[in-house]
XYZ file of C-alpha atoms in Angstrom:
162
model
C -36.318 4.688 -2.347
C -36.066 1.026 -1.403
C -32.813 -0.368 -0.067
C -31.544 -3.926 0.253
C -28.993 -5.317 2.682
C -25.682 -5.665 0.805
C -22.462 -7.529 1.512
C -19.845 -5.654 -0.542
C -16.299 -6.967 -0.977
C -14.970 -3.533 -0.035
C -16.424 -0.439 1.613
C -14.767 1.951 -0.840
C -17.463 4.366 -1.918
C -15.694 6.880 -4.148
C -17.575 9.964 -2.976
C -15.826 12.884 -1.252
C -18.529 13.630 1.296
C -20.753 11.796 3.713
C -23.483 12.626 6.202
C -23.036 11.242 9.706
C -25.970 10.846 12.069
C -25.488 10.599 15.830
C -27.779 10.690 18.849
C -28.132 13.905 20.866
C -28.452 13.739 24.672
C -32.230 14.235 24.375
C -32.561 11.257 22.013
C -33.049 13.326 18.856
C -30.815 12.850 15.825
C -27.951 15.093 14.809
C -26.815 15.140 11.178
C -23.516 16.572 9.976
C -21.569 16.675 6.715
C -17.974 15.439 6.726
C -15.401 14.403 4.163
C -12.501 12.658 5.851
C -12.789 8.867 5.915
C -11.322 5.592 4.741
C -12.281 1.957 5.119
C -10.416 -1.252 5.774
C -12.401 -4.465 5.982
C -15.536 -3.712 7.975
C -13.942 -0.762 9.783
C -14.333 2.901 8.893
C -11.908 5.546 10.078
C -13.523 8.976 10.219
C -11.872 12.323 10.822
C -14.211 14.604 12.771
C -13.628 17.985 14.361
C -13.621 17.834 18.144
C -15.705 20.962 18.758
C -18.821 19.653 17.020
C -21.920 18.035 18.457
C -21.172 14.946 16.381
C -17.963 14.209 18.303
C -19.616 14.893 21.645
C -22.481 12.571 20.745
C -20.449 9.620 19.503
C -18.129 9.758 22.517
C -21.171 9.306 24.772
C -23.381 7.156 22.516
C -21.458 5.081 19.951
C -24.224 4.273 17.446
C -23.837 6.159 14.156
C -24.934 6.007 10.560
C -22.702 7.069 7.697
C -24.707 8.032 4.635
C -23.238 8.732 1.205
C -25.137 11.345 -0.808
C -25.130 11.183 -4.590
C -24.352 14.292 -6.610
C -27.988 15.296 -6.917
C -28.127 15.862 -3.130
C -25.440 18.563 -3.143
C -27.937 21.285 -2.219
C -29.002 19.341 0.881
C -25.395 18.852 1.944
C -24.672 22.562 1.479
C -27.693 23.495 3.603
C -25.870 21.878 6.538
C -22.721 23.907 5.973
C -22.305 26.416 8.773
C -24.751 24.659 11.111
C -24.055 23.025 14.443
C -26.093 20.982 16.861
C -24.199 22.557 19.786
C -26.211 25.030 21.828
C -24.780 27.396 22.793
C -22.452 27.580 19.796
C -18.838 27.135 20.998
C -16.491 30.108 20.626
C -14.294 28.252 18.131
C -17.380 27.706 15.945
C -18.581 31.304 16.083
C -19.245 31.403 12.322
C -21.766 28.548 12.753
C -25.439 28.822 13.663
C -27.337 26.426 15.915
C -29.827 24.168 14.146
C -31.904 21.789 16.265
C -33.327 19.644 13.445
C -30.703 19.215 10.777
C -32.674 16.618 8.804
C -35.410 19.196 8.330
C -32.913 22.002 7.657
C -31.365 19.936 4.853
C -34.717 18.766 3.478
C -33.799 15.137 4.157
C -35.803 12.263 5.605
C -34.752 10.175 8.613
C -35.185 6.437 8.030
C -35.162 3.909 10.879
C -32.049 1.793 11.231
C -32.108 -1.919 12.001
C -29.047 -2.357 14.210
C -28.301 1.069 15.697
C -30.370 3.685 17.471
C -29.858 6.555 15.013
C -31.620 7.024 11.684
C -30.220 6.704 8.197
C -30.761 9.321 5.466
C -33.518 7.890 3.254
C -32.443 9.826 0.162
C -28.876 8.432 0.207
C -28.351 5.438 -2.066
C -25.721 3.998 0.271
C -26.018 3.891 4.052
C -23.836 2.265 6.719
C -25.055 1.431 10.205
C -22.021 1.429 12.483
C -20.820 1.504 16.073
C -17.816 3.468 17.302
C -15.079 1.218 18.669
C -12.518 3.904 19.467
C -12.070 7.664 19.160
C -8.519 8.974 19.409
C -7.766 12.685 19.813
C -5.646 13.986 16.953
C -2.603 16.210 17.228
C -3.587 19.446 18.901
C -6.841 17.753 19.956
C -8.851 19.733 17.379
C -10.161 16.539 15.786
C -10.807 12.871 16.485
C -9.820 9.817 14.500
C -12.894 7.664 14.949
C -12.818 3.922 14.277
C -16.270 2.468 13.689
C -17.327 -1.059 12.827
C -19.861 -1.264 10.020
C -22.688 -3.535 11.196
C -24.974 -3.307 8.175
C -24.820 -1.829 4.679
C -27.981 -0.638 2.944
C -27.832 0.080 -0.774
C -30.133 1.070 -3.568
C -30.165 -2.029 -5.815
C -29.407 0.179 -8.835
C -25.864 0.862 -7.589
C -24.965 -2.801 -6.915
C -23.129 -5.080 -9.271
C -24.999 -8.359 -9.880
């Protein structure tokens, strides 16, 4: 799938789920499904659980990609359900299993980014390259409210208005 750089008026996507890629300490990519987000201007606000590898990664290395899967990718998203990049698996995630290569586990393809160090998901028609500006612990510290500036938007031309 070819993508073009887009300059949308708004970052409202209209999909309930996204895939977030972050960089693990060893330089490999972590990929996780999430569903809590909103956008204002060029900023995204993401809600992410604190116990996951994703939160640990973005607190240490702020480059991320936020990738929006279309409905036909639902099987790939579900393959990530119950996986974690944390090894050993934390006690509060005991129902999860460790998965080192989540792109492979989901049957998805990493695609190089242009402005951040982590890959995009090639199969997603809409991809945001972003950098975390601030992560605020939520009430009870079980999640983070993550503010990230979108640096570049990649979109399949078929989903763009002329």
